[in-house]
Amino acid sequence: MNGAARVSGGARHRPPRADLIAAAAAVGLFAVAAVAGGVLYLTGRPVHASAAPLFAQWLPHVGPGTPLAVLLAVLVWWRGPALAARLPWRPLLALSYAAAVAWTLSLALVDGWQRGVAGRLTTEFEYLHEVPGVTDIPAMLAGFTGRILDQQPDSWTTHVSGHPPGALLVFVLLDRAGLGGGGWAGMLCVLAAGLVAVAVPHTVRLLGTDEAARAVVPFVVLFPGAVWWGVSADGLFAGVTATGVALVAHGAVRGRAVGAVAGGTLLALGCYLSYGLVLMAPIALVVVVLAGWRWRTVGGVLLGAVPVVVAFTAAGFWWPTGYHLVIERYYQGVASDRAYGYWVWANLALVTVAAGPVAAVIVRRAVPAARQAVAWHLSGLRWSDLRPSGLRRPDPRLSGLRRSSGVDPAGWLLVLAATAVILAADLSGYSKAEVERIWLPFTVWLMAGAALIPPADRRGWLAVQAAVALTVNHLLLTGW
């Protein structure tokens, strides 16, 4: 009897010890960060996060979204992998999107409609607080940098000052379209965040295999980071940039210039939504390389990106100036009191919650897969040959690579690119705390390597992912 039969027959199955150790180490790091945060608070050196390392308040509660969230978690755990394996691709992506939106909204509704959705973006620190004061969009863009620094009468609110003007502009335009208020703004973030459940698996399929992409779907649906992107503008940011990456992949693989141009436009727009999203560049670069480097693709991306840069610059916003002023504003606030020595490793502990313990398992498996692929590359196999559609004829070395690594390179390359981006953001010191929210556009790409997990283990890890999200959402009141 083979392994699959044993599992389906009800026999107990335990994931490999190395995977359990990786997940336990990630959870242990979070526990150490929590204990250390408490100790530092008691000794008079607070880390300035109420439920350290999480930026949240301890508040056990249930809400109207609780039954739906639990039901969705059980349904995706029970039927998700099977449906992902057999449904036609386009209906599967539609179902993935709908399920991701429902999961995010149900988690938000655990806090109730007003506290969980409609009121999230209306506080004095948020974007909608500034929307009524924007009566002249060109004047807002031209004078944006002059209001970034704190301690002046007309300083922007915390979140508006901490981002380029694109983020505020989105909510101003939404208001001008007659969809004003926190409810519409919150739903925009939820609906945009759901796009990652389409973009990430579709990118993996374009660059790798159908099987690998299907393995990703349940993990992006039950992504624990949904706790934070429902509702925050970072959900909007994640959806925009993930869609941009997927469009670049589509343009590169299918030879459609419009895809590369549209992808370049969205990725450039992302840089005007959040300064940190320039770090999406390594992930986009991996896409271009895996698709088989073509200057036509690069040119298409630039053709889409340049008009965005030109438009904001012509309107009076110079991105480098805004970036340097934001750094100054950052240290005018609580960041100056948050110890780098604590947050440089506590930030990584937060990835355990935002991306779930399975992220540690995926990264652990991605490293040896990469090492094996490099060995094959040194033997003469080209990177473009590693993608199935890049092969003009069967290569026995490719099948050997897939047998030894367990997955095509699209998964582990995207995972390692996302890991490198997270480490770069962490070491920069410009994100001390709150990265469970800020890094969502990066952490979701760790799920691109879900196919690295053996099929027999996937439902177990899905249960862990759902449990993390439900536990956090019901024990804590998250905020930003």
Coordinates of C-alpha atoms in Angstrom, one line a residue:
M1 CA 0.0 0.0 0.0
N2 CA 1.4 3.4 -1.0
G3 CA 1.6 6.5 1.2
A4 CA -1.5 8.1 -0.3
A5 CA -3.5 5.0 0.3
R6 CA -2.4 4.8 3.9
V7 CA -3.4 8.4 4.5
S8 CA -6.8 8.0 2.8
G9 CA -7.3 4.9 4.8
G10 CA -7.2 6.8 8.1
A11 CA -3.8 5.8 9.3
R12 CA -2.0 8.4 11.4
H13 CA 0.6 10.4 9.4
R14 CA 3.3 12.6 10.9
P15 CA 5.1 15.2 8.9
P16 CA 8.9 14.8 8.6
R17 CA 10.8 15.6 11.8
A18 CA 12.7 18.4 10.1
D19 CA 9.5 20.2 9.1
L20 CA 8.1 19.9 12.7
I21 CA 11.4 21.3 14.0
A22 CA 11.3 24.2 11.6
A23 CA 7.7 25.1 12.6
A24 CA 8.4 24.6 16.3
A25 CA 11.5 26.8 16.0
A26 CA 9.4 29.6 14.4
V27 CA 6.7 29.3 17.1
G28 CA 9.4 29.2 19.7
L29 CA 10.9 32.4 18.4
F30 CA 7.5 34.1 18.7
A31 CA 7.2 32.8 22.3
V32 CA 10.6 34.2 23.2
A33 CA 9.7 37.5 21.6
A34 CA 6.5 37.7 23.7
V35 CA 8.3 36.8 26.9
A36 CA 11.2 39.2 26.2
G37 CA 8.7 42.0 25.4
G38 CA 7.0 41.4 28.7
V39 CA 10.2 41.4 30.7
L40 CA 11.4 44.6 29.0
Y41 CA 8.1 46.2 29.9
L42 CA 8.4 45.2 33.6
T43 CA 12.0 46.5 33.7
G44 CA 11.0 49.9 32.4
R45 CA 12.1 49.5 28.8
P46 CA 8.9 48.9 26.9
V47 CA 9.0 47.8 23.3
H48 CA 5.9 49.9 22.5
A49 CA 3.6 47.1 21.3
S50 CA 0.7 46.3 23.6
A51 CA 0.8 42.6 23.0
A52 CA 4.4 42.4 22.1
P53 CA 5.6 41.5 19.6
L54 CA 2.1 42.0 18.1
F55 CA 0.7 45.5 17.8
A56 CA -2.6 44.6 19.4
Q57 CA -4.7 44.6 22.6
W58 CA -5.5 41.5 24.6
L59 CA -9.3 41.2 24.3
P60 CA -10.7 37.7 24.1
H61 CA -14.0 38.0 22.1
V62 CA -16.3 36.4 19.5
G63 CA -18.4 38.2 17.0
P64 CA -20.8 37.8 14.1
G65 CA -18.0 36.6 11.9
T66 CA -17.0 33.8 14.2
P67 CA -19.3 31.0 12.8
L68 CA -18.5 31.9 9.2
A69 CA -14.8 32.0 9.8
V70 CA -14.8 28.6 11.5
L71 CA -17.0 27.1 8.8
L72 CA -14.8 28.4 6.0
A73 CA -11.7 27.1 7.8
V74 CA -13.2 23.6 8.1
L75 CA -14.5 23.6 4.5
V76 CA -11.2 24.7 3.0
W77 CA -9.3 22.2 5.2
W78 CA -11.7 19.4 4.3
R79 CA -12.4 20.0 0.6
G80 CA -9.9 22.6 -0.5
P81 CA -7.0 20.4 -1.6
A82 CA -9.3 18.0 -3.5
L83 CA -11.1 20.8 -5.3
A84 CA -7.8 22.6 -6.1
A85 CA -6.6 19.3 -7.7
R86 CA -9.6 18.7 -10.0
L87 CA -11.4 21.9 -10.9
P88 CA -10.7 23.6 -14.3
W89 CA -8.2 26.4 -13.8
R90 CA -10.4 29.4 -14.4
P91 CA -13.3 28.3 -12.2
L92 CA -10.7 27.4 -9.5
L93 CA -9.3 30.9 -9.6
A94 CA -12.8 32.4 -9.3
L95 CA -13.5 30.1 -6.3
S96 CA -10.1 30.9 -4.8
Y97 CA -10.9 34.7 -5.0
A98 CA -14.4 34.3 -3.5
A99 CA -13.2 32.1 -0.7
A100 CA -10.3 34.4 0.2
V101 CA -12.6 37.4 0.3
A102 CA -15.1 35.5 2.4
W103 CA -12.3 34.4 4.8
T104 CA -10.9 37.9 5.2
L105 CA -14.3 39.5 5.7
S106 CA -15.4 36.8 8.2
L107 CA -12.2 37.4 10.2
A108 CA -12.9 41.2 10.1
L109 CA -16.5 40.6 11.3
V110 CA -15.3 38.8 14.4
D111 CA -14.7 42.4 15.6
G112 CA -18.2 43.5 14.3
W113 CA -19.0 45.6 11.2
Q114 CA -18.2 49.0 12.7
R115 CA -15.1 48.1 14.7
G116 CA -13.8 45.5 12.2
V117 CA -14.6 47.1 8.9
A118 CA -16.3 50.4 8.6
G119 CA -14.4 52.2 11.4
R120 CA -10.9 50.9 10.7
L121 CA -9.8 53.6 8.3
T122 CA -11.7 56.5 9.9
T123 CA -9.6 57.1 13.0
E124 CA -7.5 60.2 13.5
F125 CA -4.4 58.3 12.4
E126 CA -5.9 57.0 9.1
Y127 CA -6.4 58.0 5.5
L128 CA -10.1 58.9 5.7
H129 CA -9.4 61.5 8.3
E130 CA -7.7 63.6 5.7
V131 CA -10.1 63.0 2.8
P132 CA -12.5 65.8 3.5
G133 CA -9.6 68.3 3.6
V134 CA -8.5 67.4 0.0
T135 CA -10.5 69.9 -2.0
D136 CA -7.9 70.3 -4.8
I137 CA -6.1 67.1 -5.9
P138 CA -3.3 68.9 -7.8
A139 CA -2.6 71.2 -4.9
M140 CA -2.5 68.1 -2.5
L141 CA 0.1 66.4 -4.7
A142 CA 2.2 69.5 -5.2
G143 CA 2.3 70.3 -1.5
F144 CA 2.4 66.8 -0.2
T145 CA 6.0 66.6 1.0
G146 CA 5.6 69.9 2.8
R147 CA 3.2 68.3 5.3
I148 CA 5.1 65.1 6.0
L149 CA 7.1 66.1 9.0
D150 CA 5.5 66.2 12.4
Q151 CA 5.1 69.0 14.9
Q152 CA 3.7 71.5 12.5
P153 CA 0.1 72.8 12.4
D154 CA -0.9 71.1 9.1
S155 CA 1.1 67.8 9.4
W156 CA -0.5 64.8 7.7
T157 CA -1.9 62.1 10.0
T158 CA 0.3 59.2 10.8
H159 CA -0.5 56.9 7.9
V160 CA -0.9 59.6 5.3
S161 CA 2.5 61.1 6.2
G162 CA 4.1 57.6 6.3
H163 CA 3.2 56.8 2.6
P164 CA 3.5 58.5 -0.8
P165 CA 0.4 60.4 -1.9
G166 CA -0.9 57.5 -4.0
A167 CA -2.5 55.9 -1.0
L168 CA -4.4 59.0 0.0
L169 CA -5.3 59.6 -3.6
V170 CA -7.0 56.2 -3.9
F171 CA -9.4 57.0 -1.0
V172 CA -10.0 60.6 -2.3
L173 CA -11.0 59.2 -5.7
L174 CA -13.2 56.6 -4.1
D175 CA -15.0 59.4 -2.2
R176 CA -15.3 61.5 -5.3
A177 CA -16.9 58.5 -7.0
G178 CA -19.7 58.6 -4.5
L179 CA -18.3 55.7 -2.4
G180 CA -17.2 57.7 0.6
G181 CA -17.0 56.5 4.2
G182 CA -15.3 53.7 6.1
G183 CA -17.5 50.9 4.8
W184 CA -16.7 51.4 1.1
A185 CA -13.0 52.0 1.9
G186 CA -12.8 48.9 4.0
M187 CA -14.5 46.7 1.4
L188 CA -12.1 48.1 -1.3
C189 CA -9.2 46.8 0.8
V190 CA -10.8 43.4 1.3
L191 CA -11.7 43.0 -2.3
A192 CA -8.3 44.1 -3.5
A193 CA -6.5 41.8 -1.0
G194 CA -8.5 38.8 -2.4
L195 CA -6.6 39.3 -5.7
V196 CA -3.5 37.6 -4.1
A197 CA -5.5 34.4 -4.1
V198 CA -5.5 34.6 -7.9
A199 CA -2.2 36.3 -8.6
V200 CA 0.1 34.1 -6.6
P201 CA -1.1 30.7 -7.8
H202 CA -1.4 32.0 -11.4
T203 CA 2.1 33.3 -11.4
V204 CA 3.4 29.9 -10.2
R205 CA 1.4 28.1 -12.9
L206 CA 2.7 30.4 -15.6
L207 CA 6.3 30.0 -14.5
G208 CA 6.2 26.4 -13.3
T209 CA 3.7 23.6 -13.3
D210 CA -0.1 23.2 -13.0
E211 CA 0.3 20.8 -10.1
A212 CA 2.5 23.3 -8.1
A213 CA 0.1 26.1 -8.7
R214 CA -2.9 24.0 -7.5
A215 CA -1.0 23.2 -4.3
V216 CA -0.7 26.9 -3.6
V217 CA -4.5 27.7 -3.8
P218 CA -5.7 26.5 -0.3
F219 CA -2.7 28.1 1.4
V220 CA -3.4 31.6 -0.1
V221 CA -7.1 31.3 0.7
L222 CA -6.5 30.5 4.4
F223 CA -3.5 32.9 4.7
P224 CA -3.3 34.1 8.3
G225 CA -2.3 37.5 7.1
A226 CA -6.0 38.0 6.3
V227 CA -6.4 39.0 9.9
W228 CA -4.5 42.3 9.1
W229 CA -5.4 43.1 5.5
G230 CA -9.0 42.9 6.5
V231 CA -9.1 45.8 7.1
S232 CA -6.0 47.8 6.4
A233 CA -4.7 49.6 3.3
D234 CA -1.9 47.1 3.3
G235 CA -4.4 44.6 1.9
L236 CA -4.9 47.0 -1.0
F237 CA -1.1 47.3 -1.4
A238 CA -0.7 43.5 -1.5
G239 CA -3.5 43.0 -4.1
V240 CA -2.1 45.7 -6.4
T241 CA 1.5 44.5 -6.3
A242 CA 0.6 40.8 -6.5
T243 CA -1.5 41.5 -9.6
G244 CA 1.3 43.5 -11.1
V245 CA 3.7 40.5 -10.7
A246 CA 1.2 38.1 -12.2
L247 CA 0.7 40.4 -15.2
V248 CA 4.4 40.6 -15.8
A249 CA 4.6 36.8 -15.7
H250 CA 1.7 36.6 -18.1
G251 CA 3.3 39.0 -20.5
A252 CA 6.7 37.3 -20.3
V253 CA 5.5 33.8 -20.7
R254 CA 2.7 34.3 -23.2
G255 CA 4.5 37.0 -25.2
R256 CA 1.8 39.5 -24.6
A257 CA 3.3 43.0 -24.4
V258 CA 0.1 44.4 -22.8
G259 CA 0.6 42.1 -19.8
A260 CA 4.1 43.4 -19.2
V261 CA 3.0 47.0 -19.6
A262 CA 0.1 46.6 -17.2
G263 CA 2.2 44.8 -14.7
G264 CA 4.8 47.6 -14.8
T265 CA 2.1 50.2 -14.3
L266 CA 0.8 48.4 -11.2
L267 CA 4.2 47.8 -9.7
A268 CA 5.1 51.4 -10.2
L269 CA 1.8 52.5 -8.7
G270 CA 2.7 50.3 -5.7
C271 CA 5.8 52.4 -5.1
Y272 CA 3.5 55.4 -4.9
L273 CA 1.2 53.6 -2.4
S274 CA 4.0 52.6 0.0
Y275 CA 7.7 53.4 -0.1
G276 CA 8.7 49.9 1.0
L277 CA 7.1 48.4 -2.1
V278 CA 10.2 49.2 -4.1
L279 CA 11.3 45.9 -2.6
M280 CA 8.9 44.0 -4.9
A281 CA 11.6 44.5 -7.5
P282 CA 13.5 41.2 -6.6
I283 CA 10.3 39.2 -6.9
A284 CA 9.5 40.8 -10.3
L285 CA 13.1 40.1 -11.4
V286 CA 12.7 36.4 -10.5
V287 CA 9.6 36.3 -12.7
V288 CA 11.4 37.8 -15.7
V289 CA 14.4 35.5 -15.3
L290 CA 12.3 32.3 -14.9
A291 CA 10.2 33.3 -18.0
G292 CA 13.5 33.5 -19.9
W293 CA 15.0 36.9 -19.9
R294 CA 13.7 39.0 -22.8
W295 CA 14.5 42.7 -23.3
R296 CA 11.0 43.0 -24.8
T297 CA 9.5 42.1 -21.4
V298 CA 11.8 44.5 -19.6
G299 CA 10.9 47.2 -22.0
G300 CA 7.2 46.5 -21.6
V301 CA 7.5 46.8 -17.8
L302 CA 9.4 50.1 -18.1
L303 CA 6.9 51.4 -20.6
G304 CA 4.2 50.8 -18.0
A305 CA 6.1 52.2 -15.1
V306 CA 7.6 55.4 -16.5
P307 CA 4.3 57.2 -17.1
V308 CA 3.3 56.6 -13.4
V309 CA 6.6 58.1 -12.3
V310 CA 6.3 61.0 -14.7
A311 CA 2.7 61.8 -13.7
F312 CA 3.5 62.0 -10.0
T313 CA 6.7 63.9 -10.6
A314 CA 5.0 66.4 -12.9
A315 CA 2.3 66.9 -10.3
G316 CA 4.9 68.0 -7.8
F317 CA 5.7 64.9 -5.8
W318 CA 9.4 63.9 -6.0
W319 CA 9.6 60.3 -4.6
P320 CA 13.2 60.5 -3.2
T321 CA 12.4 63.7 -1.2
G322 CA 9.3 62.1 0.2
Y323 CA 11.2 59.0 1.2
H324 CA 13.9 60.9 3.1
L325 CA 11.3 63.1 4.9
V326 CA 9.4 59.9 5.9
I327 CA 12.5 58.5 7.5
E328 CA 12.8 61.8 9.5
R329 CA 9.1 61.6 10.4
Y330 CA 9.5 58.0 11.4
Y331 CA 12.1 58.9 14.1
Q332 CA 10.0 61.8 15.3
G333 CA 7.5 59.3 16.6
V334 CA 7.6 56.1 18.7
A335 CA 10.2 54.5 16.4
S336 CA 12.9 56.4 18.2
D337 CA 11.9 54.5 21.3
R338 CA 11.6 51.1 19.8
A339 CA 14.9 49.2 20.3
Y340 CA 16.5 47.9 17.1
G341 CA 18.2 45.1 19.2
Y342 CA 14.8 43.7 20.0
W343 CA 12.8 44.3 16.9
V344 CA 15.5 43.1 14.4
W345 CA 14.7 39.5 15.5
A346 CA 11.1 40.0 16.9
N347 CA 10.0 41.2 13.5
L348 CA 10.9 37.8 12.1
A349 CA 8.9 36.2 14.9
L350 CA 5.9 38.1 13.6
V351 CA 6.2 36.3 10.2
T352 CA 5.3 33.1 12.1
V353 CA 1.9 34.7 12.8
A354 CA 1.3 36.7 9.6
A355 CA 2.4 34.0 7.2
G356 CA 1.8 31.0 9.6
P357 CA 4.2 28.3 10.8
V358 CA 4.0 26.7 7.4
A359 CA 6.2 29.5 6.1
A360 CA 9.1 28.1 8.1
V361 CA 8.5 24.7 6.6
I362 CA 8.4 26.1 3.1
V363 CA 11.6 28.1 3.5
R364 CA 13.3 25.1 5.1
R365 CA 12.4 23.0 2.0
A366 CA 13.2 25.8 -0.5
V367 CA 16.9 26.0 0.6
P368 CA 17.9 22.4 -0.3
A369 CA 15.8 22.6 -3.5
A370 CA 17.7 25.7 -4.5
R371 CA 21.0 24.0 -3.7
Q372 CA 20.1 21.0 -5.9
A373 CA 19.1 23.3 -8.7
V374 CA 22.3 25.2 -8.6
A375 CA 24.2 21.9 -8.9
W376 CA 22.2 21.1 -12.0
H377 CA 22.7 24.6 -13.4
L378 CA 26.5 24.2 -13.0
S379 CA 26.2 20.9 -15.0
G380 CA 24.9 23.0 -18.0
L381 CA 21.1 23.1 -17.5
R382 CA 19.9 26.6 -18.3
W383 CA 17.5 28.5 -16.0
S384 CA 15.1 28.9 -18.8
D385 CA 15.0 25.2 -19.3
L386 CA 13.7 24.6 -15.8
R387 CA 10.3 26.0 -16.7
P388 CA 8.3 23.3 -18.5
S389 CA 7.1 25.7 -21.3
G390 CA 10.8 26.7 -21.8
L391 CA 11.8 23.2 -22.9
R392 CA 11.9 22.6 -26.6
R393 CA 12.6 18.9 -26.0
P394 CA 12.6 16.6 -22.9
D395 CA 15.8 16.9 -20.9
P396 CA 16.5 13.9 -18.6
R397 CA 18.4 16.3 -16.2
L398 CA 15.2 18.3 -15.7
S399 CA 13.2 15.3 -14.6
G400 CA 16.0 14.3 -12.3
L401 CA 15.9 17.8 -10.8
R402 CA 12.2 17.6 -10.2
R403 CA 12.5 14.2 -8.6
S404 CA 15.2 15.3 -6.2
S405 CA 13.8 18.8 -5.3
G406 CA 10.2 17.8 -5.3
V407 CA 9.0 20.9 -7.2
D408 CA 9.7 23.1 -10.1
P409 CA 12.0 26.1 -9.5
A410 CA 9.2 28.7 -9.7
G411 CA 8.1 27.9 -6.2
W412 CA 11.4 27.9 -4.4
L413 CA 12.8 30.9 -6.3
L414 CA 9.8 33.0 -5.5
V415 CA 10.0 31.9 -1.9
L416 CA 13.7 32.7 -1.6
A417 CA 13.2 36.1 -3.3
A418 CA 10.4 36.9 -0.8
T419 CA 12.7 35.8 2.1
A420 CA 15.5 38.0 0.9
V421 CA 13.1 40.9 0.6
I422 CA 11.9 40.4 4.2
L423 CA 15.4 40.1 5.5
A424 CA 16.4 43.3 3.7
A425 CA 13.4 45.2 5.1
D426 CA 14.2 43.9 8.6
L427 CA 17.8 44.8 8.6
S428 CA 17.0 48.3 7.3
G429 CA 15.5 49.2 10.7
Y430 CA 12.7 51.2 9.0
S431 CA 10.1 48.7 10.2
K432 CA 10.3 48.2 13.9
A433 CA 7.0 46.5 14.9
E434 CA 3.7 46.3 13.0
V435 CA 5.4 44.2 10.3
E436 CA 2.6 41.6 10.6
R437 CA 0.7 44.2 8.5
I438 CA 3.4 46.1 6.7
W439 CA 5.1 43.1 5.2
L440 CA 1.9 41.4 3.9
P441 CA 2.8 42.2 0.2
F442 CA 6.0 40.2 0.8
T443 CA 5.0 37.4 3.2
V444 CA 2.1 36.2 0.9
W445 CA 4.7 35.1 -1.7
L446 CA 6.1 32.6 0.8
M447 CA 3.0 30.5 0.0
A448 CA 4.3 30.2 -3.6
G449 CA 6.3 27.2 -2.4
A450 CA 3.4 25.2 -1.0
A451 CA 4.1 22.4 -3.5
L452 CA 7.3 21.8 -1.6
I453 CA 5.2 20.3 1.2
P454 CA 4.4 16.6 0.6
P455 CA 0.7 16.1 -0.4
A456 CA 0.0 13.9 2.6
D457 CA 1.1 16.8 4.9
R458 CA -0.8 19.7 3.4
R459 CA -4.1 19.3 5.1
G460 CA -2.4 19.2 8.5
W461 CA -0.5 22.4 7.8
L462 CA -3.7 24.0 6.5
A463 CA -5.3 23.3 9.9
V464 CA -2.4 24.9 11.6
Q465 CA -2.7 28.0 9.4
A466 CA -6.4 28.4 10.1
A467 CA -5.9 27.8 13.8
V468 CA -3.3 30.6 14.0
A469 CA -5.6 33.1 12.3
L470 CA -8.7 32.2 14.4
T471 CA -6.7 32.2 17.6
V472 CA -5.2 35.6 17.0
N473 CA -8.4 37.2 15.8
H474 CA -10.4 35.9 18.8
L475 CA -7.9 36.6 21.6
L476 CA -6.6 40.0 20.4
L477 CA -8.0 43.2 19.0
T478 CA -5.5 44.0 16.2
G479 CA -4.8 47.6 15.3
W480 CA -2.4 49.9 13.5

